[in-house]
Short mmCIF file of C-alpha atoms in Angstrom, two decimals:
data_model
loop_
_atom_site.label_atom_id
_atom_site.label_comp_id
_atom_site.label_asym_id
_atom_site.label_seq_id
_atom_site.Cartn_x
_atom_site.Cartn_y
_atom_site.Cartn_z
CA UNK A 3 41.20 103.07 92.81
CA UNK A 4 43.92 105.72 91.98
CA UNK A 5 45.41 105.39 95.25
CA UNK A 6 45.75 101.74 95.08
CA UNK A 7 47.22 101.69 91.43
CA UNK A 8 49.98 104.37 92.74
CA UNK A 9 50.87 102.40 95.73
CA UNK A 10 50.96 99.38 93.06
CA UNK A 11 53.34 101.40 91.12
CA UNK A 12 55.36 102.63 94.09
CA UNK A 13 56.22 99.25 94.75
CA UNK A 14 57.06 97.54 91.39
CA UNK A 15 59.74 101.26 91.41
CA UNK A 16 61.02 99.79 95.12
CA UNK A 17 61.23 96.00 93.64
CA UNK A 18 63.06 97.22 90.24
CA UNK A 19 65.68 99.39 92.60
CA UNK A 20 66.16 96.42 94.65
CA UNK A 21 67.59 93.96 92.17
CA UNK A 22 69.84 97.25 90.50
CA UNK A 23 71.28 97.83 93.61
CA UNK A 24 71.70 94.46 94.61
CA UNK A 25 73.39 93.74 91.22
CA UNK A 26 75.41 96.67 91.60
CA UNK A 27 76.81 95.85 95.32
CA UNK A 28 77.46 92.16 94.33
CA UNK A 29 79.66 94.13 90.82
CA UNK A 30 81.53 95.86 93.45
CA UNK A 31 82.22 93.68 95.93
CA UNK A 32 83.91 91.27 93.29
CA UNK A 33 85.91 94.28 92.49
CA UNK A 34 87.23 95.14 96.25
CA UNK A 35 86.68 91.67 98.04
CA UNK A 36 89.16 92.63 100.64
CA UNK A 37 88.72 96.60 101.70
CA UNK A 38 91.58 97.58 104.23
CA UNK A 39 91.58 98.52 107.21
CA UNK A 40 91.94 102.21 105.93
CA UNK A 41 89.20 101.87 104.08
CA UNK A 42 86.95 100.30 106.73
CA UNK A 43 87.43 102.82 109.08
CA UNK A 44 86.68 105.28 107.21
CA UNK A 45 83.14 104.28 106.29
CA UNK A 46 82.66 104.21 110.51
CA UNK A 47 83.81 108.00 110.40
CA UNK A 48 81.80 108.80 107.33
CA UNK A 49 78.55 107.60 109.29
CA UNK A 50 79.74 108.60 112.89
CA UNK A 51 79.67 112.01 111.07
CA UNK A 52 76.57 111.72 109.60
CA UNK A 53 75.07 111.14 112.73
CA UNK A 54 76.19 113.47 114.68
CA UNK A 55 75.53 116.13 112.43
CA UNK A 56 71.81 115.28 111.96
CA UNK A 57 71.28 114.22 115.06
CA UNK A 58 68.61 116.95 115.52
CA UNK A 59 66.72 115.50 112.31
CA UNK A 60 66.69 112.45 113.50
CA UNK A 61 65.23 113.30 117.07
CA UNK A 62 62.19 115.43 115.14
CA UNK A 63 62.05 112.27 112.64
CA UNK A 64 61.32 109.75 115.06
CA UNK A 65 59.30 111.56 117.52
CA UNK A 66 56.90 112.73 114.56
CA UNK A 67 56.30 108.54 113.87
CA UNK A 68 55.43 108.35 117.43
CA UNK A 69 53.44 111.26 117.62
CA UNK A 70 55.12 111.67 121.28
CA UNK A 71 58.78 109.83 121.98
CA UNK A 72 60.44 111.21 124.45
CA UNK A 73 63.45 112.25 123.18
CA UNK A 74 65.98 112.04 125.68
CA UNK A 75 65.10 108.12 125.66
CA UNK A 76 65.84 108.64 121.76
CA UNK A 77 69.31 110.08 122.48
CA UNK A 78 69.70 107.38 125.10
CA UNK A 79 68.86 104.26 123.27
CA UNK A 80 69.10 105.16 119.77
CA UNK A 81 71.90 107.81 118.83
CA UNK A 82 74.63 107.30 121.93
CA UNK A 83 74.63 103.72 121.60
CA UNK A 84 75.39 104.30 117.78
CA UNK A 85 77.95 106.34 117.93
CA UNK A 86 79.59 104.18 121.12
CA UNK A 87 79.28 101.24 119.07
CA UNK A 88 81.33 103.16 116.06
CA UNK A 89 83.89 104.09 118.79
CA UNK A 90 84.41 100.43 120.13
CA UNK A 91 84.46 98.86 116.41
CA UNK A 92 87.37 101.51 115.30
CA UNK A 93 89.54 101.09 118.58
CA UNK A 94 89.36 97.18 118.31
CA UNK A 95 88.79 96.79 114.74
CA UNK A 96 92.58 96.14 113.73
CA UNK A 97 92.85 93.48 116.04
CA UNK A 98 89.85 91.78 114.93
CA UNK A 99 90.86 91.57 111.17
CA UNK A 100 94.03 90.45 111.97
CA UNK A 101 94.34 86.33 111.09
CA UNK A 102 93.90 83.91 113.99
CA UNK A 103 96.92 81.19 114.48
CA UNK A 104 95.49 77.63 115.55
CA UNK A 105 97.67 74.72 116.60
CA UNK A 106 98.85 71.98 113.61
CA UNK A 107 99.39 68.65 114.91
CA UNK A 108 102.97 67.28 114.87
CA UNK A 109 101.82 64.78 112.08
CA UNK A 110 101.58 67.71 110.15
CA UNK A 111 104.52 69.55 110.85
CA UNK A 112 106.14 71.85 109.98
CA UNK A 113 103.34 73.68 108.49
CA UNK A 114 101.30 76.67 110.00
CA UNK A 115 97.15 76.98 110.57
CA UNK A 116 95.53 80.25 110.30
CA UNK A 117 92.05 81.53 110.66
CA UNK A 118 91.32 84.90 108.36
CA UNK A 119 88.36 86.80 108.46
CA UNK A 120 87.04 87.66 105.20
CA UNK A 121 84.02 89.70 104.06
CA UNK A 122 80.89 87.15 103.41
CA UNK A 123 80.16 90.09 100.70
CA UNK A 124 76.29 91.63 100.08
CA UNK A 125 74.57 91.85 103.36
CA UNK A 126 70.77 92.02 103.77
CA UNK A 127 69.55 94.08 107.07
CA UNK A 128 65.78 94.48 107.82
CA UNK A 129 64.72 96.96 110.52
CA UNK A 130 61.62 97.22 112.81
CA UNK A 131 59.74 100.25 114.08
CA UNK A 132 60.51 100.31 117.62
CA UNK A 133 64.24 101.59 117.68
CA UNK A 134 64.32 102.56 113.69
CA UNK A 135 67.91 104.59 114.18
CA UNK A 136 69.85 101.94 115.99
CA UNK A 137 68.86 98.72 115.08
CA UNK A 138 69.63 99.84 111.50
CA UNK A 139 72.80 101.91 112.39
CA UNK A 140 74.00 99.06 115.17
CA UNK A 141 74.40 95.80 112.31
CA UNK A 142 75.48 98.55 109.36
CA UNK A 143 78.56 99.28 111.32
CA UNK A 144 78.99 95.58 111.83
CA UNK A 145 78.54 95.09 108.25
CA UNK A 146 81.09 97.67 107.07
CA UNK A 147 83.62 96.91 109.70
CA UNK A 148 84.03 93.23 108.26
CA UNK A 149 84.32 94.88 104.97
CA UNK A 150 80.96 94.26 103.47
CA UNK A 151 78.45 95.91 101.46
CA UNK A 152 74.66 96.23 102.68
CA UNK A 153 71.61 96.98 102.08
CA UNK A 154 68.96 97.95 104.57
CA UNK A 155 65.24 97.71 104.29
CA UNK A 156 63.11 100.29 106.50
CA UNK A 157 60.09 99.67 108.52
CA UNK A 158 56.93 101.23 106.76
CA UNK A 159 55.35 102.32 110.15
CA UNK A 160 58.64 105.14 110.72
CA UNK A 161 57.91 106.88 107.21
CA UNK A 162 59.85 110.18 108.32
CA UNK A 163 62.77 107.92 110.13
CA UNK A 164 62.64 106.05 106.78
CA UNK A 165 62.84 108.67 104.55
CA UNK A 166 65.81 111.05 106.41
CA UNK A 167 67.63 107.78 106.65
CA UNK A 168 67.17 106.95 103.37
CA UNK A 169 68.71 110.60 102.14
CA UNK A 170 71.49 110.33 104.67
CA UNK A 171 72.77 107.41 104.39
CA UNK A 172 72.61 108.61 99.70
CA UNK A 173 74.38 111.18 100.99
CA UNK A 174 77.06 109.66 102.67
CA UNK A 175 77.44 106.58 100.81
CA UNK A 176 77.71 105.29 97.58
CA UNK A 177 74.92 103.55 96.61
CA UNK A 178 77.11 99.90 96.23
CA UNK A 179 78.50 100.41 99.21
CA UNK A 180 75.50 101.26 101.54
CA UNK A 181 71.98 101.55 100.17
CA UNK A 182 68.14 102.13 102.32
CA UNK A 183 65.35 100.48 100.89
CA UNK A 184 61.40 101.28 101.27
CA UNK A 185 58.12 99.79 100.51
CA UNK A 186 55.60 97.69 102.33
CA UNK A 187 54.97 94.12 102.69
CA UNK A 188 55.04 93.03 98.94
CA UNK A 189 58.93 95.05 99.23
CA UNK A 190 59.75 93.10 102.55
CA UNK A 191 58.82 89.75 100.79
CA UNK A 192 60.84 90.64 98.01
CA UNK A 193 63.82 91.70 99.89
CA UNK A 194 64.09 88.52 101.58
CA UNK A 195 64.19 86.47 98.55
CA UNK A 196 67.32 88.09 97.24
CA UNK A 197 70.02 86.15 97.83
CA UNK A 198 72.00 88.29 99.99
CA UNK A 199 75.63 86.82 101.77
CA UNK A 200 74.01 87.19 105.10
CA UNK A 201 70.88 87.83 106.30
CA UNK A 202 69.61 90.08 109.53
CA UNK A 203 66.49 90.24 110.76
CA UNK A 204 64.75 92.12 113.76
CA UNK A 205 61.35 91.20 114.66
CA UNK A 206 58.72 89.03 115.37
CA UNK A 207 59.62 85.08 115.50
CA UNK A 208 56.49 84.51 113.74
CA UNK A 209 57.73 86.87 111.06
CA UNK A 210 61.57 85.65 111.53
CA UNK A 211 60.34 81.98 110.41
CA UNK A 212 59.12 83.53 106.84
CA UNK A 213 62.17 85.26 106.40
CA UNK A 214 64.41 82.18 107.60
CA UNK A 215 62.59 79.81 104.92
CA UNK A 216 62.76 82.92 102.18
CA UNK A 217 66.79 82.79 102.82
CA UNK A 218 67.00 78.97 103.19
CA UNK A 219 66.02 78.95 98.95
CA UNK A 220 69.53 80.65 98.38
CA UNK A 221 71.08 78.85 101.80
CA UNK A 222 71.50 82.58 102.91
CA UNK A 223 72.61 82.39 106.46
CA UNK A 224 70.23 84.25 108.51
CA UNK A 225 70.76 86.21 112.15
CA UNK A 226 67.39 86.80 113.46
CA UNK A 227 66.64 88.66 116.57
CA UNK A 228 63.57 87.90 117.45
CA UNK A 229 61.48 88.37 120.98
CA UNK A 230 59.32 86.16 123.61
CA UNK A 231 58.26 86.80 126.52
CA UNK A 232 61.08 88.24 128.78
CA UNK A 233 60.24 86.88 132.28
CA UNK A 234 61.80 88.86 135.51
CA UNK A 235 62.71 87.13 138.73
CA UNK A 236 62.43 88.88 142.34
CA UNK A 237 63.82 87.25 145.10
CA UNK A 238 62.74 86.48 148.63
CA UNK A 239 65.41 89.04 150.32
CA UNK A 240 66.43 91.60 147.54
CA UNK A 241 65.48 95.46 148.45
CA UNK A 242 62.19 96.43 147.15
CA UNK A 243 62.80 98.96 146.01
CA UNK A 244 65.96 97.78 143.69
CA UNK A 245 63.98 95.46 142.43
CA UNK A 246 60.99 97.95 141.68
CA UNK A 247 62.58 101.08 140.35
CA UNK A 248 64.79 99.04 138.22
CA UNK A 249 61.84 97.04 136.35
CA UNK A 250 59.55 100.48 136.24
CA UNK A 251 61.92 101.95 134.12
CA UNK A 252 62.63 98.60 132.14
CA UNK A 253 58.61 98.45 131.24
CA UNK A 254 58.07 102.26 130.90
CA UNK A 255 61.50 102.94 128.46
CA UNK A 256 59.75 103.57 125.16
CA UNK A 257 56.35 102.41 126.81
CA UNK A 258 57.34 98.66 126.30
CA UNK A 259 57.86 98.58 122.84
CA UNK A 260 61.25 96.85 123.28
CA UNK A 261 62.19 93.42 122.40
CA UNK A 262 63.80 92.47 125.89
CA UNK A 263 61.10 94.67 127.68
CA UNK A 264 60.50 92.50 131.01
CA UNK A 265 57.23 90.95 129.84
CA UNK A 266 55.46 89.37 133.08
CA UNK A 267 57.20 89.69 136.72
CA UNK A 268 57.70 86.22 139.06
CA UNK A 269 57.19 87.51 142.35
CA UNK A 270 56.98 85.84 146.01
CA UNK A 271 53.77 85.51 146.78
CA UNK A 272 54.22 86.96 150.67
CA UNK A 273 55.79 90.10 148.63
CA UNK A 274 53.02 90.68 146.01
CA UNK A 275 51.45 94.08 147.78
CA UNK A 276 55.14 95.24 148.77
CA UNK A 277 55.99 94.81 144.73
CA UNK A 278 52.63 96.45 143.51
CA UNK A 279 53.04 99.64 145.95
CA UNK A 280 56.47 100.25 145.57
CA UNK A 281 56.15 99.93 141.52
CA UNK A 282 53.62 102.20 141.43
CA UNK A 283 55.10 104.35 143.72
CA UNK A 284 58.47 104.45 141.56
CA UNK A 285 56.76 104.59 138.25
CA UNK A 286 54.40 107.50 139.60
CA UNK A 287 58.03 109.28 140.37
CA UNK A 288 59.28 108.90 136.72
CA UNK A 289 55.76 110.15 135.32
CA UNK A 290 53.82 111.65 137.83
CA UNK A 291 51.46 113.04 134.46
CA UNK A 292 51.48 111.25 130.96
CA UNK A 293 49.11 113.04 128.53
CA UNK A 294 51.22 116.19 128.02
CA UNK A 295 54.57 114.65 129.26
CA UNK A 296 57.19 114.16 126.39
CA UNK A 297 59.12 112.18 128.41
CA UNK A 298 56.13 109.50 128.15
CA UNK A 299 56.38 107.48 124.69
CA UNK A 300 52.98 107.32 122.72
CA UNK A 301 52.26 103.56 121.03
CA UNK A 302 53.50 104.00 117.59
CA UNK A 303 50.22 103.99 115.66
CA UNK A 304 46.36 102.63 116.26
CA UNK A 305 46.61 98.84 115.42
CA UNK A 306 49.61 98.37 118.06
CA UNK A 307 46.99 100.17 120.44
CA UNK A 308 43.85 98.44 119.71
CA UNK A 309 45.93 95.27 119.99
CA UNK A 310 47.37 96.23 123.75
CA UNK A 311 43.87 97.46 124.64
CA UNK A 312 41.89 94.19 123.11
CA UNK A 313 45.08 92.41 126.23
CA UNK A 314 43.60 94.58 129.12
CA UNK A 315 39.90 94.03 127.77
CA UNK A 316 40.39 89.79 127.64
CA UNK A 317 42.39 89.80 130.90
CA UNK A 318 39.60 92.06 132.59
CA UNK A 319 36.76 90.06 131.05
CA UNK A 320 38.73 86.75 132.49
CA UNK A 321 38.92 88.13 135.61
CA UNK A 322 42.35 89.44 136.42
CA UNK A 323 43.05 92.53 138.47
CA UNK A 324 44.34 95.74 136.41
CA UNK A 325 46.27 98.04 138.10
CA UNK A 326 46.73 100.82 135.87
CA UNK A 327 49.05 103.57 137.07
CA UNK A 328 48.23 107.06 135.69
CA UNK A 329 49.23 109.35 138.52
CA UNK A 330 47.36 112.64 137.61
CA UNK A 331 44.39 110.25 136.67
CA UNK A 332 44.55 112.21 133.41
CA UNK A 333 41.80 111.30 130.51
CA UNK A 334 43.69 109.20 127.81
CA UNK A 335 40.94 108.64 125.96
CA UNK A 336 40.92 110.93 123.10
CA UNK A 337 43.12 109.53 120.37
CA UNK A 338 46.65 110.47 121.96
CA UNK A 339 47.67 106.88 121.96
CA UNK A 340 49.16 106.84 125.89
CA UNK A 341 48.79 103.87 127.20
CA UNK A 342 49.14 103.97 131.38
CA UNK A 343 51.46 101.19 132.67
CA UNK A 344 49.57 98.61 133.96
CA UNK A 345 50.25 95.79 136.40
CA UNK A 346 48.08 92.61 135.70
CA UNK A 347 47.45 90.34 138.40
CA UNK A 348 46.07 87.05 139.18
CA UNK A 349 46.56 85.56 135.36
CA UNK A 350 45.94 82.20 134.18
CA UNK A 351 47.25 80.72 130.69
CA UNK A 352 44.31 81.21 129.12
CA UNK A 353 44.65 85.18 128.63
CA UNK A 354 46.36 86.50 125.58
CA UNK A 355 48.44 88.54 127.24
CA UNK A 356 49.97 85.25 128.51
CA UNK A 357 50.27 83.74 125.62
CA UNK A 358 51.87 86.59 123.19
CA UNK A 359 54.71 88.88 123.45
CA UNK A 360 52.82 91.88 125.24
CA UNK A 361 55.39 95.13 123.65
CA UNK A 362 53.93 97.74 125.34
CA UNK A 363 53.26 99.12 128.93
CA UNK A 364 51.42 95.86 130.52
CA UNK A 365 53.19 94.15 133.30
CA UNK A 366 51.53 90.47 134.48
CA UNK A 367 52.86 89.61 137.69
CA UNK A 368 52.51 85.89 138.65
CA UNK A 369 53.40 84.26 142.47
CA UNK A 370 55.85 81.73 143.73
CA UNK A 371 56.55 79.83 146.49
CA UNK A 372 59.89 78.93 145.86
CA UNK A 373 62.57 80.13 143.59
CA UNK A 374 62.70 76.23 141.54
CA UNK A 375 58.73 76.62 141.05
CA UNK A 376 59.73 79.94 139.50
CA UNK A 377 62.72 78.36 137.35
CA UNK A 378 60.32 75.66 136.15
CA UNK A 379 57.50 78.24 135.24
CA UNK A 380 60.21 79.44 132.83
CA UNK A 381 61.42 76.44 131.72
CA UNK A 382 58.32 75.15 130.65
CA UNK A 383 57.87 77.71 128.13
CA UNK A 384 60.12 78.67 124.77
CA UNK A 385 63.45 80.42 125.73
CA UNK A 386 63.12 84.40 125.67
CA UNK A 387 65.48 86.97 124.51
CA UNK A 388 65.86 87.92 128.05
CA UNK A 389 65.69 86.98 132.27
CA UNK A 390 66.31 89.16 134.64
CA UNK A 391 66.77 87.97 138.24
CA UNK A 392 66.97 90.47 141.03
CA UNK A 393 68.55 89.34 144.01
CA UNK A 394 72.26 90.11 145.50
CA UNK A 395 72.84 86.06 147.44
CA UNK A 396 75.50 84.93 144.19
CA UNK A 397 74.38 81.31 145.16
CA UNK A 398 71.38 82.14 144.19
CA UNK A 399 72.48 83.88 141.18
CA UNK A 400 74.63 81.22 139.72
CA UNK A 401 71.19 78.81 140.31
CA UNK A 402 69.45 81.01 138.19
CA UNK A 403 71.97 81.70 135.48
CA UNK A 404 72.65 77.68 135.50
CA UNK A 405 68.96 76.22 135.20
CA UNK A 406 67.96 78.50 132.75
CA UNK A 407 68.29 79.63 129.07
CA UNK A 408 67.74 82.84 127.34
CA UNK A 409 69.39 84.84 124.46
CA UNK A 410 70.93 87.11 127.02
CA UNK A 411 70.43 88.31 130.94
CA UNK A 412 70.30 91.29 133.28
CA UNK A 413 71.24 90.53 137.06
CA UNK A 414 69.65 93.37 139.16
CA UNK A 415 68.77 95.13 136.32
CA UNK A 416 66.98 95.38 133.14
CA UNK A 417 67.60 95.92 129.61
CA UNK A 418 71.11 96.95 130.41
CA UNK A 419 73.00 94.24 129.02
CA UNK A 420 72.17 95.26 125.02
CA UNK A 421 74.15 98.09 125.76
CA UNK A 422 77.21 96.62 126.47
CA UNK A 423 79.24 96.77 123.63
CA UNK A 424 81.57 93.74 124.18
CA UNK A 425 78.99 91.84 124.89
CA UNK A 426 77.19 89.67 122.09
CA UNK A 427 73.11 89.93 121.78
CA UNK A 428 71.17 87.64 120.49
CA UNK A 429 69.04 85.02 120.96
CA UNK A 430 67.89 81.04 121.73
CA UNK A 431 65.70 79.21 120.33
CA UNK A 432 62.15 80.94 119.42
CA UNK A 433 63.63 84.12 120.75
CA UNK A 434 66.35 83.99 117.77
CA UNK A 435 69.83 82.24 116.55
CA UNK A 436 73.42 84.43 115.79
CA UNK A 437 74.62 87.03 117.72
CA UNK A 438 76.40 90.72 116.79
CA UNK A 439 77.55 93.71 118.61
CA UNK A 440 81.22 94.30 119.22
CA UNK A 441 83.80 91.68 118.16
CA UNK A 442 80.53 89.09 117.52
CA UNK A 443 79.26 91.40 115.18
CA UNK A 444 82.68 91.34 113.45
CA UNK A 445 83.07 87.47 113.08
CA UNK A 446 78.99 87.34 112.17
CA UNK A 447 79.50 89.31 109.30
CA UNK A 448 83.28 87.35 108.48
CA UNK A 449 83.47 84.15 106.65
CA UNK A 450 86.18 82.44 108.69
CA UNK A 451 88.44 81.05 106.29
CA UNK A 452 90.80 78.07 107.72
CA UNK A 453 94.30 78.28 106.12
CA UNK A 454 96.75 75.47 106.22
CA UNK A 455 99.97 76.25 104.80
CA UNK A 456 102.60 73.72 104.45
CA UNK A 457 106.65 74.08 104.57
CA UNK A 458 108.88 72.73 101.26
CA UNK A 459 109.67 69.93 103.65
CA UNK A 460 107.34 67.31 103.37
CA UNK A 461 106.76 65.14 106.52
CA UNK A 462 103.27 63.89 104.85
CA UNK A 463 104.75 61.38 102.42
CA UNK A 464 105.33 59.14 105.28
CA UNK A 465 101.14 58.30 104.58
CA UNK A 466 101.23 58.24 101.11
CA UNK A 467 101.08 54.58 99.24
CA UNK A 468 102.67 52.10 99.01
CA UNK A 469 101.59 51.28 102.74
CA UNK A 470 103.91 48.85 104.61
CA UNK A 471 104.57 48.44 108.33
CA UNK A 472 106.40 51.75 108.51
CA UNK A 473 103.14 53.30 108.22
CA UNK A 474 101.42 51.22 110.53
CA UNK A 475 103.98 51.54 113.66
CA UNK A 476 104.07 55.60 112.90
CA UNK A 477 100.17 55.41 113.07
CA UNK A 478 99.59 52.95 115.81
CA UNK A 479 102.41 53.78 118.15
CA UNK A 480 101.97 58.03 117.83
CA UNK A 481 98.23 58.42 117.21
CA UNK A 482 95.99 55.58 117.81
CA UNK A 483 96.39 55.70 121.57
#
């Protein structure tokens, strides 16, 4: 009962700070609407800094949430894309804020049409679990580089990436400029309700839909990145072994537990047993042990296991094939939370795994007969974040990227593409809506302002009343033709 009544109190104290900080952001904003470019880039060093300089913390903070993440994957996907991403913004960002000139039709003339880009103001940012560093870091820099202020609320399942991130980002910001939130649920909810100038969310869609109607009662526009099922296409003729090595390390980065992890592989169905060896063969190269290897990610806590395990024990008792691939046949079974990665075969629709976004190390690999039996497998189900299509024939490419949608897509690789900083993410449909990263992050986080400015000479009068047949020959002989 104590417990519960502290953890009550904990999270009226996180609901209280909320609405002081958010009042204090919205007091400051209305005090610097416009922060310069000086200004801007300066916040980017400030947190470049900060990151750099605790990088060390943050590896320790994230592995201890894992209990085991491998922390050269945390370097790779969580602090070098950060500070690349602060390195992009500040070479392009005085390009960006610069106003855009649009054409002004001669009726209009002379007179002048500009575009600026102006900060929306107090920005709401909610992070997941699965890359806590970046996917707070990688919108807060888009935030501050259109000249906003932002809040960020934490996952509850990182506590110690929480918590440092929290302090760092105290001690490098002021608190109306940049503030970290924490709390559970009850906090989230709370969070979303405010209403913020822009909202981002990274998550589940079924999640994503709560916080969408939470922001539509303040008509907060939302940018939700979301998931699905991320399908992968092999071809009839590509290598193998391309193909294999590629989508081993797609699944096995962070075990899975990535939004556009390739969810369920469309093979050939005269290259099924090539596929199966040569992943297994590839994957056993990466991790020839798992139990003791840091380089293998754990699952972040027991419910995410349980859930991934309750997959393999529906697909099994529905009678698919599991493959799992655990090359030192180690025993996994003692509360270390390693799941092997495990190839699924001969699915039907009615599994779960088949049904939900799997996040975590469990591959399904369906047949084909012919690449437009593939393309309507995927068609017939809600767009995903990602496709991935291995294959080098760019006929066949350009089929695939034509007759099919997703938020973004890998050709010959995987996961790749969210790295590339002038390149938008984002999603389609159940998989999400918006985009940032780069110059998209830039114009999310703008309200794009259309200017017309007109000359002392006025050309317009020649509309104004009293109409006669001047105005209808200047009308019907220039412009209604």
């Amino acid at each position: 009962m104590a417990s519960t009544v502290i953890e009550l109190t904990e999270s009226k104290k996180h609901i209280q700070r909320i609405g002081q900080i958010f009042t204090a952001q919205r007091t400051a904003f209305r005090k610097n609407p416009m922060p310069s470019l000086t200004e801007r880039l300066e916040n980017l060093k400030r947190l470049k800094r900060t990151l750099l300089v605790n990088q060390d913390r943050l590896l320790d903070a994230i592995y201890q949430d894992f209990s085991c993440r491998s922390r050269d994957e945390t370097l790779i996907a969580e602090i070098m894309p950060s500070v690349q991403g602060i390195n992009y913004v500040t070479k392009h960002l005085a390009g960006w804020m610069k106003p855009s000139n649009r054409h002004v039709s001669v009726l209009f003339q002379p007179a002048s049409n500009q575009v600026h880009y102006q900060p929306k103001g107090v920005v709401g940012i909610i992070v997941p679990w699965n890359y806590p560093l970046f996917l707070a870091v990688g919108p807060l820099v888009a935030a501050l580089a259109a000249g906003n202020r932002a809040m960020i609320k934490m996952s509850e399942f990182t506590p110690h990436t929480s918590a440092l991130f929290r302090e760092l980002m105290a001690d490098t910001f002021p608190e109306d400029l940049v503030s970290v939130v924490l709390g559970e649920a009850d906090v989230a909810a709370n969070f979303t309700n405010r209403p913020f100038d822009h909202l981002l969310f990274t998550g589940s869609t079924s999640v994503g839909r709560l916080v969408m109607k939470a922001a539509s009662e303040n008509l907060t526009p939302v940018t939700l990145e979301l998931g699905g099922k991320s399908p992968a296409i092999i071809s009839s003729d590509v290598p193998m072994a391309d193909a294999a090595q590629r989508l081993a390390f797609g699944k096995a980065f962070n075990v899975g537990q990535t939004c556009v992890a390739p969810d369920y592989v469309l093979c050939p169905a005269d290259r099924l047993q090539s596929f199966v060896d040569e992943f297994r063969s590839q994957l056993s190269t990466m991790y020839p042990t798992i139990r003791d290897n840091d380089d293998y990610t754990a699952i972040i806590n027991e419910r995410q296991y349980q859930r991934l395990q309750g997959y393999l024990d529906d697909a099994r008792e529905k009678g698919a094939r599991l493959i799992e691939i655990n090359p030192a046949g180690e025993n996994l079974s003692d509360g270390t939370r390693k799941l092997p990665v495990t190839l699924v075969l001969d699915t039907t629709p009615e599994m779960k795994l088949m049904q939900d976004e799997i996040f975590g190390p469990i591959l399904p690999v369906l047949t084909y007969d012919s690449l437009d039996e593939a393309i309507h497998y995927i068609n017939e189900r809600p767009r995903p974040l990602a496709l991935y299509y291995f294959g080098y024939d760019k006929g066949l490419q350009k089929k695939v990227i034509e007759q099919t949608h997703s938020g973004g897509m890998c050709i010959n690789d995987a996961l790749m593409h969210v790295a590339q900083d002038d390149l938008p993410f984002g999603g389609v449909g159940d998989s999400g809506m918006g985009h940032y990263h780069g110059k998209e992050g830039f114009l999310t986080f703008s309200h794009h302002r259309s200017i017309f400015a007109k000359q002392r000479f006025n050309s317009g009068k020649a509309v104004y009343a009293p109409h006669g047949t001047a105005i209808h020959k200047l009308v019907y002989r220039l412009f209604i033709r």
